Coordinates of N, CA and C in Angstrom, one line a residue:
M885 N 66.1 -55.7 -22.6 CA 66.4 -55.9 -24.0 C 67.6 -56.8 -24.1
S886 N 67.6 -57.7 -25.1 CA 68.7 -58.7 -25.2 C 69.9 -58.0 -25.7
T887 N 71.1 -58.6 -25.4 CA 72.4 -58.1 -25.8 C 72.4 -58.0 -27.4
E888 N 71.9 -59.0 -28.0 CA 71.9 -58.9 -29.5 C 71.1 -57.7 -30.0
R889 N 70.0 -57.4 -29.4 CA 69.2 -56.2 -29.8 C 69.9 -54.9 -29.6
L890 N 70.6 -54.9 -28.4 CA 71.4 -53.7 -28.1 C 72.5 -53.5 -29.1
L891 N 73.2 -54.6 -29.5 CA 74.3 -54.5 -30.4 C 73.8 -54.0 -31.8
E892 N 72.6 -54.3 -32.2 CA 72.0 -53.8 -33.4 C 72.0 -52.3 -33.5
A893 N 71.8 -51.6 -32.4 CA 71.8 -50.1 -32.3 C 73.2 -49.5 -32.6
L894 N 74.2 -50.4 -32.4 CA 75.6 -49.9 -32.6 C 76.1 -50.2 -34.0
D895 N 75.2 -50.6 -34.9 CA 75.6 -50.9 -36.3 C 76.1 -49.7 -37.0
F896 N 77.3 -49.8 -37.5 CA 78.0 -48.6 -38.2 C 77.2 -48.1 -39.4
D897 N 76.7 -49.0 -40.2 CA 76.0 -48.6 -41.4 C 74.7 -47.9 -41.0
L898 N 74.0 -48.3 -40.0 CA 72.8 -47.6 -39.5 C 73.1 -46.2 -39.1
I899 N 74.1 -46.0 -38.4 CA 74.5 -44.6 -38.0 C 75.0 -43.8 -39.1
A900 N 75.7 -44.5 -40.0 CA 76.2 -43.8 -41.2 C 75.1 -43.3 -42.1
D901 N 74.0 -44.1 -42.2 CA 72.8 -43.7 -42.9 C 72.2 -42.5 -42.3
V902 N 72.1 -42.4 -41.0 CA 71.6 -41.3 -40.3 C 72.4 -40.0 -40.7
F903 N 73.7 -40.2 -40.6 CA 74.6 -39.1 -41.0 C 74.4 -38.6 -42.4
V904 N 74.2 -39.5 -43.3 CA 73.9 -39.1 -44.7 C 72.6 -38.4 -44.8
S905 N 71.6 -38.9 -44.2 CA 70.2 -38.2 -44.3 C 70.2 -36.9 -43.6
E906 N 71.1 -36.7 -42.6 CA 71.2 -35.4 -41.9 C 72.2 -34.4 -42.5
G907 N 73.0 -34.9 -43.5 CA 74.0 -34.1 -44.1 C 75.2 -33.9 -43.3
I908 N 75.5 -34.9 -42.4 CA 76.6 -34.8 -41.5 C 77.9 -35.4 -42.1
T909 N 79.0 -34.7 -42.1 CA 80.2 -35.2 -42.8 C 81.1 -35.8 -41.8
A910 N 80.9 -35.8 -40.5 CA 81.8 -36.3 -39.5 C 81.6 -37.9 -39.5
S911 N 82.5 -38.5 -38.7 CA 82.5 -40.0 -38.7 C 81.6 -40.5 -37.6
P912 N 80.7 -41.5 -37.9 CA 79.9 -42.1 -36.9 C 80.7 -42.8 -35.9
A913 N 81.8 -43.4 -36.3 CA 82.7 -44.1 -35.4 C 83.3 -43.1 -34.3
E914 N 83.6 -41.9 -34.8 CA 84.2 -40.9 -33.8 C 83.1 -40.5 -32.8
L915 N 81.9 -40.3 -33.3 CA 80.8 -40.0 -32.4 C 80.6 -41.0 -31.3
H916 N 80.6 -42.3 -31.7 CA 80.4 -43.4 -30.7 C 81.6 -43.4 -29.8
G917 N 82.8 -43.2 -30.3 CA 84.0 -43.2 -29.5 C 83.9 -42.1 -28.4
Q918 N 83.4 -40.9 -28.8 CA 83.2 -39.8 -27.9 C 82.2 -40.2 -26.8
L919 N 81.1 -40.8 -27.2 CA 80.1 -41.3 -26.2 C 80.8 -42.3 -25.2
C920 N 81.5 -43.3 -25.8 CA 82.1 -44.3 -24.9 C 83.2 -43.7 -24.0
G921 N 84.0 -42.8 -24.5 CA 85.0 -42.1 -23.7 C 84.4 -41.3 -22.5
Y922 N 83.3 -40.6 -22.8 CA 82.6 -39.8 -21.8 C 82.1 -40.7 -20.7
L923 N 81.4 -41.8 -21.1 CA 80.8 -42.7 -20.1 C 81.9 -43.4 -19.4
A924 N 82.9 -43.8 -20.0 CA 84.0 -44.6 -19.4 C 84.7 -43.8 -18.4
A925 N 84.7 -42.5 -18.5 CA 85.4 -41.6 -17.6 C 84.8 -41.5 -16.2
G926 N 83.6 -42.1 -16.1 CA 83.0 -42.2 -14.7 C 82.0 -41.1 -14.4
V927 N 81.5 -40.3 -15.4 CA 80.6 -39.3 -15.1 C 79.2 -39.7 -15.7
S928 N 78.2 -39.1 -15.2 CA 76.8 -39.4 -15.7 C 76.6 -38.6 -17.0
L929 N 75.6 -39.0 -17.8 CA 75.3 -38.4 -19.0 C 73.8 -38.6 -19.2
R930 N 73.0 -37.5 -19.1 CA 71.6 -37.6 -19.3 C 71.3 -37.7 -20.8
E931 N 70.2 -38.2 -21.1 CA 69.8 -38.4 -22.6 C 69.8 -37.0 -23.3
E932 N 69.2 -36.0 -22.6 CA 69.1 -34.7 -23.3 C 70.5 -34.1 -23.5
D933 N 71.4 -34.3 -22.5 CA 72.8 -33.8 -22.7 C 73.5 -34.6 -23.8
W934 N 73.2 -35.9 -23.9 CA 73.8 -36.6 -25.0 C 73.3 -36.1 -26.4
L935 N 72.1 -35.8 -26.5 CA 71.5 -35.3 -27.7 C 72.2 -34.0 -28.1
Q936 N 72.4 -33.1 -27.1 CA 73.1 -31.8 -27.3 C 74.5 -32.1 -27.8
M937 N 75.2 -33.0 -27.1 CA 76.6 -33.3 -27.4 C 76.7 -33.8 -28.9
A938 N 75.7 -34.7 -29.3 CA 75.7 -35.2 -30.6 C 75.4 -34.1 -31.7
L939 N 74.6 -33.2 -31.4 CA 74.3 -32.1 -32.3 C 75.5 -31.2 -32.5
E940 N 76.2 -30.9 -31.4 CA 77.4 -30.1 -31.4 C 78.5 -30.9 -32.2
F941 N 78.7 -32.2 -32.0 CA 79.6 -33.0 -32.7 C 79.3 -32.9 -34.2
A942 N 78.1 -33.0 -34.6 CA 77.7 -33.1 -36.0 C 77.6 -31.7 -36.6
D943 N 77.7 -30.7 -35.8 CA 77.7 -29.3 -36.3 C 76.4 -29.0 -37.0
I944 N 75.3 -29.4 -36.3 CA 73.9 -29.1 -36.8 C 73.1 -28.5 -35.7
E945 N 72.0 -27.8 -36.0 CA 71.2 -27.2 -34.9 C 70.1 -28.1 -34.4
K946 N 69.6 -29.0 -35.3 CA 68.6 -29.9 -34.9 C 68.5 -31.1 -35.9
W947 N 67.8 -32.1 -35.5 CA 67.6 -33.3 -36.4 C 66.5 -33.0 -37.4
R948 N 66.8 -33.3 -38.7 CA 65.8 -33.1 -39.7 C 64.7 -34.2 -39.6
E949 N 65.1 -35.4 -39.3 CA 64.2 -36.5 -39.3 C 64.1 -37.1 -37.9
A950 N 62.8 -37.4 -37.5 CA 62.6 -38.0 -36.2 C 63.3 -39.3 -36.0
A951 N 63.4 -40.1 -37.1 CA 64.1 -41.4 -37.1 C 65.6 -41.2 -36.8
S952 N 66.2 -40.1 -37.2 CA 67.6 -39.8 -36.9 C 67.8 -39.6 -35.5
K953 N 66.9 -38.8 -34.9 CA 67.0 -38.5 -33.4 C 66.8 -39.8 -32.6
A954 N 65.8 -40.6 -33.1 CA 65.6 -41.9 -32.4 C 66.8 -42.8 -32.5
A955 N 67.5 -42.9 -33.6 CA 68.6 -43.8 -33.7 C 69.8 -43.3 -32.9
I956 N 69.9 -42.0 -32.7 CA 71.0 -41.4 -31.9 C 70.7 -41.7 -30.4
I957 N 69.4 -41.6 -30.0 CA 69.0 -41.9 -28.7 C 69.3 -43.4 -28.4
E958 N 68.9 -44.3 -29.4 CA 69.1 -45.7 -29.2 C 70.6 -46.1 -29.1
L959 N 71.4 -45.3 -29.8 CA 72.9 -45.5 -29.8 C 73.3 -45.3 -28.3
Y960 N 72.9 -44.2 -27.7 CA 73.2 -43.9 -26.4 C 72.7 -44.9 -25.4
Q961 N 71.4 -45.3 -25.5 CA 70.8 -46.2 -24.5 C 71.5 -47.6 -24.6
A962 N 71.7 -48.0 -25.8 CA 72.4 -49.3 -26.0 C 73.8 -49.4 -25.5
T963 N 74.5 -48.3 -25.8 CA 75.9 -48.2 -25.3 C 76.0 -48.2 -23.8
L964 N 75.1 -47.4 -23.1 CA 75.1 -47.4 -21.7 C 74.7 -48.7 -21.1
S965 N 73.7 -49.4 -21.7 CA 73.3 -50.7 -21.2 C 74.4 -51.7 -21.4
L966 N 75.1 -51.7 -22.5 CA 76.1 -52.7 -22.7 C 77.3 -52.5 -21.8
F967 N 77.6 -51.2 -21.5 CA 78.6 -50.9 -20.5 C 78.3 -51.5 -19.1
Q968 N 77.1 -51.3 -18.7 CA 76.7 -51.6 -17.3 C 76.1 -52.9 -17.1
N969 N 75.9 -53.7 -18.1 CA 75.2 -55.0 -17.8 C 76.2 -56.1 -17.3
G970 N 77.5 -55.8 -17.3 CA 78.4 -56.8 -16.8 C 78.8 -57.9 -17.7
E971 N 78.3 -57.9 -18.9 CA 78.6 -59.0 -19.9 C 79.8 -58.8 -20.8
Y972 N 80.3 -57.6 -20.7 CA 81.5 -57.2 -21.5 C 81.2 -57.4 -23.0
A973 N 80.0 -57.0 -23.4 CA 79.6 -57.2 -24.8 C 79.7 -56.0 -25.7
L974 N 80.0 -54.9 -25.1 CA 80.1 -53.6 -25.9 C 81.1 -53.8 -27.1
V975 N 80.8 -53.3 -28.2 CA 81.7 -53.2 -29.4 C 81.8 -51.8 -29.9
P976 N 82.9 -51.4 -30.4 CA 83.0 -50.1 -31.1 C 82.1 -50.0 -32.3
C977 N 81.4 -48.9 -32.5 CA 80.6 -48.7 -33.7 C 81.5 -48.3 -34.9
I978 N 82.1 -49.4 -35.5 CA 83.0 -49.2 -36.6 C 82.5 -50.1 -37.8
A979 N 83.1 -49.8 -39.0 CA 82.8 -50.6 -40.2 C 82.9 -52.1 -39.9
D980 N 81.9 -52.9 -40.3 CA 81.9 -54.3 -40.0 C 82.8 -55.2 -40.8
E981 N 82.8 -56.5 -40.5 CA 83.7 -57.4 -41.1 C 83.6 -57.5 -42.6
D982 N 82.5 -57.1 -43.2 CA 82.3 -57.2 -44.6 C 83.0 -56.1 -45.4
A983 N 83.4 -55.0 -44.6 CA 84.1 -53.9 -45.2 C 85.5 -54.2 -45.4
E984 N 86.2 -53.4 -46.3 CA 87.6 -53.6 -46.5 C 88.4 -53.3 -45.2
I985 N 89.5 -54.0 -45.1 CA 90.3 -53.8 -43.9 C 90.7 -52.4 -43.7
S986 N 91.0 -51.7 -44.7 CA 91.4 -50.3 -44.6 C 90.3 -49.4 -44.0
Q987 N 89.0 -49.7 -44.4 CA 87.9 -49.0 -43.8 C 87.7 -49.3 -42.3
R988 N 87.8 -50.6 -42.0 CA 87.6 -51.0 -40.6 C 88.7 -50.4 -39.8
G989 N 90.0 -50.4 -40.3 CA 91.1 -49.8 -39.5 C 90.9 -48.3 -39.4
T990 N 90.5 -47.6 -40.4 CA 90.3 -46.2 -40.4 C 89.2 -45.8 -39.4
T991 N 88.1 -46.6 -39.4 CA 87.0 -46.3 -38.5 C 87.4 -46.6 -37.0
L992 N 88.3 -47.6 -36.8 CA 88.8 -47.8 -35.5 C 89.6 -46.7 -35.0
A993 N 90.5 -46.2 -35.9 CA 91.3 -45.0 -35.5 C 90.4 -43.8 -35.2
Q994 N 89.3 -43.6 -35.9 CA 88.4 -42.5 -35.6 C 87.7 -42.7 -34.3
W995 N 87.3 -44.0 -34.0 CA 86.7 -44.3 -32.8 C 87.6 -44.0 -31.6
A996 N 88.9 -44.4 -31.7 CA 89.8 -44.1 -30.6 C 90.0 -42.6 -30.4
H997 N 90.0 -41.9 -31.5 CA 90.2 -40.4 -31.4 C 89.0 -39.8 -30.7
G998 N 87.8 -40.3 -31.0 CA 86.6 -39.9 -30.4 C 86.6 -40.2 -28.9
F999 N 87.0 -41.4 -28.6 CA 87.1 -41.9 -27.2 C 87.9 -40.9 -26.4
L1000 N 89.1 -40.6 -26.9 CA 90.0 -39.6 -26.1 C 89.3 -38.3 -26.0
A1001 N 88.6 -37.8 -27.0 CA 87.9 -36.5 -26.9 C 86.8 -36.6 -25.8
G1002 N 86.0 -37.7 -25.8 CA 85.0 -37.8 -24.9 C 85.5 -37.9 -23.5
Y1003 N 86.6 -38.7 -23.3 CA 87.2 -38.8 -22.0 C 87.7 -37.5 -21.5
G1004 N 88.3 -36.7 -22.4 CA 88.7 -35.4 -22.0 C 87.6 -34.4 -21.7
L1005 N 86.5 -34.5 -22.4 CA 85.3 -33.6 -22.2 C 84.7 -33.9 -20.8
A1006 N 84.9 -35.1 -20.3 CA 84.3 -35.5 -19.0 C 85.1 -34.8 -17.9
G1007 N 86.3 -34.4 -18.1 CA 87.0 -33.6 -17.1 C 87.7 -34.3 -16.1
R1008 N 87.9 -35.6 -16.3 CA 88.7 -36.4 -15.3 C 90.1 -36.0 -15.3
K1009 N 90.7 -35.8 -14.2 CA 92.1 -35.3 -14.1 C 93.0 -36.5 -14.2
Q1010 N 94.1 -36.4 -14.9 CA 95.1 -37.4 -15.1 C 95.6 -38.1 -13.8
E1011 N 95.8 -37.2 -12.8 CA 96.3 -37.7 -11.5 C 95.4 -38.6 -10.8
T1012 N 94.1 -38.6 -11.2 CA 93.1 -39.4 -10.5 C 92.9 -40.8 -11.1
I1013 N 93.6 -41.1 -12.1 CA 93.4 -42.4 -12.8 C 94.6 -43.3 -12.6
S1014 N 94.3 -44.6 -12.7 CA 95.3 -45.6 -12.4 C 96.4 -45.7 -13.6
D1015 N 97.5 -46.4 -13.3 CA 98.5 -46.6 -14.3 C 97.9 -47.3 -15.5
D1016 N 97.1 -48.3 -15.2 CA 96.4 -49.1 -16.3 C 95.6 -48.2 -17.2
A1017 N 94.8 -47.4 -16.6 CA 94.0 -46.5 -17.3 C 94.8 -45.5 -18.2
R1018 N 95.9 -45.0 -17.6 CA 96.8 -44.1 -18.3 C 97.4 -44.8 -19.5
Q1019 N 97.7 -46.1 -19.3 CA 98.3 -46.9 -20.4 C 97.3 -47.0 -21.6
V1020 N 96.0 -47.3 -21.2 CA 95.0 -47.5 -22.2 C 94.8 -46.2 -23.0
L1021 N 94.8 -45.1 -22.3 CA 94.6 -43.8 -23.0 C 95.8 -43.5 -24.0
Q1022 N 97.0 -43.9 -23.6 CA 98.2 -43.8 -24.4 C 98.0 -44.7 -25.6
D1023 N 97.6 -45.9 -25.4 CA 97.4 -46.9 -26.5 C 96.3 -46.3 -27.5
F1024 N 95.2 -45.8 -26.9 CA 94.2 -45.2 -27.8 C 94.7 -44.0 -28.6
A1025 N 95.6 -43.3 -28.0 CA 96.2 -42.2 -28.8 C 97.1 -42.7 -29.9
N1026 N 97.8 -43.8 -29.6 CA 98.6 -44.5 -30.7 C 97.7 -45.0 -31.8
I1027 N 96.6 -45.7 -31.4 CA 95.7 -46.2 -32.4 C 95.1 -45.0 -33.3
S1028 N 94.7 -44.0 -32.6 CA 94.2 -42.8 -33.3 C 95.3 -42.3 -34.3
G1029 N 96.5 -42.3 -33.9 CA 97.6 -41.8 -34.7 C 97.9 -42.7 -35.9
L1030 N 97.3 -43.9 -36.0 CA 97.6 -44.8 -37.1 C 96.6 -44.6 -38.2
R1031 N 95.8 -43.6 -38.2 CA 94.8 -43.5 -39.2 C 95.3 -43.5 -40.6
A1032 N 96.4 -42.7 -40.9 CA 96.9 -42.7 -42.2 C 97.4 -44.1 -42.7
D1033 N 98.1 -44.8 -41.7 CA 98.5 -46.2 -42.0 C 97.3 -47.1 -42.3
M1034 N 96.3 -46.9 -41.5 CA 95.1 -47.8 -41.7 C 94.5 -47.6 -43.1
E1035 N 94.5 -46.3 -43.5 CA 93.9 -46.0 -44.9 C 94.6 -46.8 -46.0
Q1036 N 95.9 -47.1 -45.7 CA 96.7 -47.8 -46.8 C 96.7 -49.3 -46.6
M1037 N 96.1 -49.8 -45.5 CA 96.2 -51.2 -45.2 C 95.6 -52.1 -46.2
E1038 N 96.4 -53.1 -46.6 CA 95.9 -54.0 -47.7 C 95.1 -55.2 -47.1
D1039 N 94.2 -55.7 -47.8 CA 93.4 -56.9 -47.4 C 94.3 -58.1 -47.5
N1040 N 94.6 -58.7 -46.3 CA 95.3 -60.0 -46.3 C 95.0 -60.6 -44.9
N1041 N 95.3 -61.8 -44.8 CA 95.0 -62.6 -43.5 C 95.8 -62.0 -42.3
E1042 N 97.0 -61.6 -42.5 CA 97.8 -61.1 -41.4 C 97.3 -59.8 -40.9
N1043 N 97.0 -58.9 -41.9 CA 96.4 -57.6 -41.4 C 95.1 -57.8 -40.8
D1044 N 94.3 -58.7 -41.3 CA 93.0 -59.0 -40.7 C 93.1 -59.5 -39.3
A1045 N 94.0 -60.4 -39.0 CA 94.2 -60.9 -37.7 C 94.7 -59.8 -36.8
D1046 N 95.7 -59.0 -37.2 CA 96.2 -57.9 -36.4 C 95.1 -56.9 -36.1
L1047 N 94.3 -56.5 -37.0 CA 93.2 -55.6 -36.8 C 92.2 -56.1 -35.9
T1048 N 91.8 -57.4 -36.0 CA 90.8 -58.0 -35.2 C 91.3 -58.0 -33.7
E1049 N 92.6 -58.2 -33.5 CA 93.2 -58.2 -32.2 C 93.2 -56.8 -31.6
L1050 N 93.4 -55.8 -32.4 CA 93.4 -54.4 -32.0 C 92.0 -53.9 -31.6
I1051 N 91.0 -54.4 -32.4 CA 89.6 -54.0 -32.1 C 89.2 -54.6 -30.8
E1052 N 89.6 -55.9 -30.6 CA 89.3 -56.6 -29.3 C 89.9 -55.9 -28.1
Y1053 N 91.2 -55.4 -28.3 CA 91.9 -54.7 -27.3 C 91.1 -53.4 -26.9
A1054 N 90.7 -52.7 -28.0 CA 90.0 -51.4 -27.7 C 88.7 -51.6 -27.0
R1055 N 88.0 -52.7 -27.4 CA 86.7 -53.0 -26.9 C 86.8 -53.3 -25.4
L1056 N 87.7 -54.2 -25.1 CA 87.9 -54.6 -23.7 C 88.5 -53.5 -22.8
S1057 N 89.4 -52.7 -23.4 CA 90.0 -51.6 -22.6 C 88.9 -50.5 -22.3
A1058 N 88.0 -50.2 -23.2 CA 87.0 -49.3 -22.9 C 86.1 -49.8 -21.7
M1059 N 85.8 -51.1 -21.7 CA 85.0 -51.6 -20.6 C 85.8 -51.7 -19.3
M1060 N 87.1 -51.9 -19.4 CA 87.9 -51.9 -18.2 C 87.9 -50.5 -17.6
L1061 N 88.0 -49.5 -18.4 CA 88.0 -48.1 -17.9 C 86.6 -47.8 -17.2
F1062 N 85.6 -48.2 -17.9 CA 84.2 -48.0 -17.4 C 84.1 -48.7 -16.0
S1063 N 84.5 -49.9 -15.9 CA 84.4 -50.7 -14.7 C 85.3 -50.0 -13.6
E1064 N 86.4 -49.5 -14.0 CA 87.3 -48.9 -13.0 C 86.7 -47.6 -12.4
H1065 N 86.1 -46.8 -13.2 CA 85.5 -45.6 -12.8 C 84.1 -45.7 -12.2
H1066 N 83.4 -46.6 -12.6 CA 82.0 -46.8 -12.1 C 81.8 -47.9 -11.2
G1067 N 82.5 -49.0 -11.4 CA 82.1 -50.3 -10.7 C 80.9 -50.7 -11.6
V1068 N 80.9 -51.9 -12.0 CA 79.8 -52.4 -12.9 C 78.7 -53.0 -12.0
V1069 N 77.6 -52.3 -11.9 CA 76.4 -52.7 -11.2 C 75.3 -52.9 -12.2
P1070 N 75.0 -54.2 -12.5 CA 74.0 -54.4 -13.5 C 72.7 -53.6 -13.2
D1071 N 72.1 -53.0 -14.2 CA 70.9 -52.3 -14.1 C 70.9 -51.0 -13.3
A1072 N 72.1 -50.6 -12.9 CA 72.2 -49.3 -12.2 C 71.9 -48.2 -13.2
D1073 N 71.2 -47.1 -12.7 CA 70.8 -46.0 -13.6 C 71.9 -44.9 -13.5
L1074 N 72.8 -44.9 -14.5 CA 73.9 -43.9 -14.5 C 73.4 -42.6 -15.1
T1075 N 72.2 -42.5 -15.5 CA 71.7 -41.2 -16.0 C 71.3 -40.3 -14.8
K1076 N 71.2 -40.8 -13.6 CA 70.7 -40.1 -12.5 C 71.8 -39.8 -11.4
Q1077 N 73.0 -40.4 -11.6 CA 74.0 -40.2 -10.6 C 74.6 -38.8 -10.8
R1078 N 75.2 -38.3 -9.8 CA 75.8 -36.9 -9.9 C 77.1 -37.0 -10.6
P1079 N 77.3 -36.0 -11.5 CA 78.6 -36.0 -12.3 C 79.8 -35.6 -11.4
L1080 N 81.0 -35.9 -11.8 CA 82.2 -35.6 -11.0 C 82.5 -34.2 -11.0
H1081 N 82.1 -33.4 -12.0 CA 82.5 -32.0 -12.1 C 81.2 -31.1 -12.1

């Protein structure tokens, strides 16, 4: 599947529509962040385990619509493929450039919060990670902590440039962590590797 097609599955509005149709009040950005953090921590995640994780995150027992479940599976498959294809094309599932800066910033903060949660759920011990990885996690904690500030962010060129830089940092940092813990082997099947814990 082409990178462009994979990126379509990470469209924020698409996942937001799924959340609306399923009556989910949580953030799509935070769910994707959790998936990214879990995968970047270096453990395997089977599709059925991801579906269970997504249900627990959304606080629902099952998907009402088959299309919702399909979109959540596609989110997982596309994220995994983008992580492992070596092209460094993964992007956070956050509000797109047409949205107000405050919404883009808020969803980035939610994504960073989710990333930390997913990384923690994976069970990787702090002493087993590099100083670079530790710094990334601290930076993500700082981004997550900016949520209230992001909500107040005004639309202007300076804020847009700063936010674009922050999004790019988050994107590249997530892939750096994934590469550090997995080694990027294009087309490797990480759904079948043994988990760390």
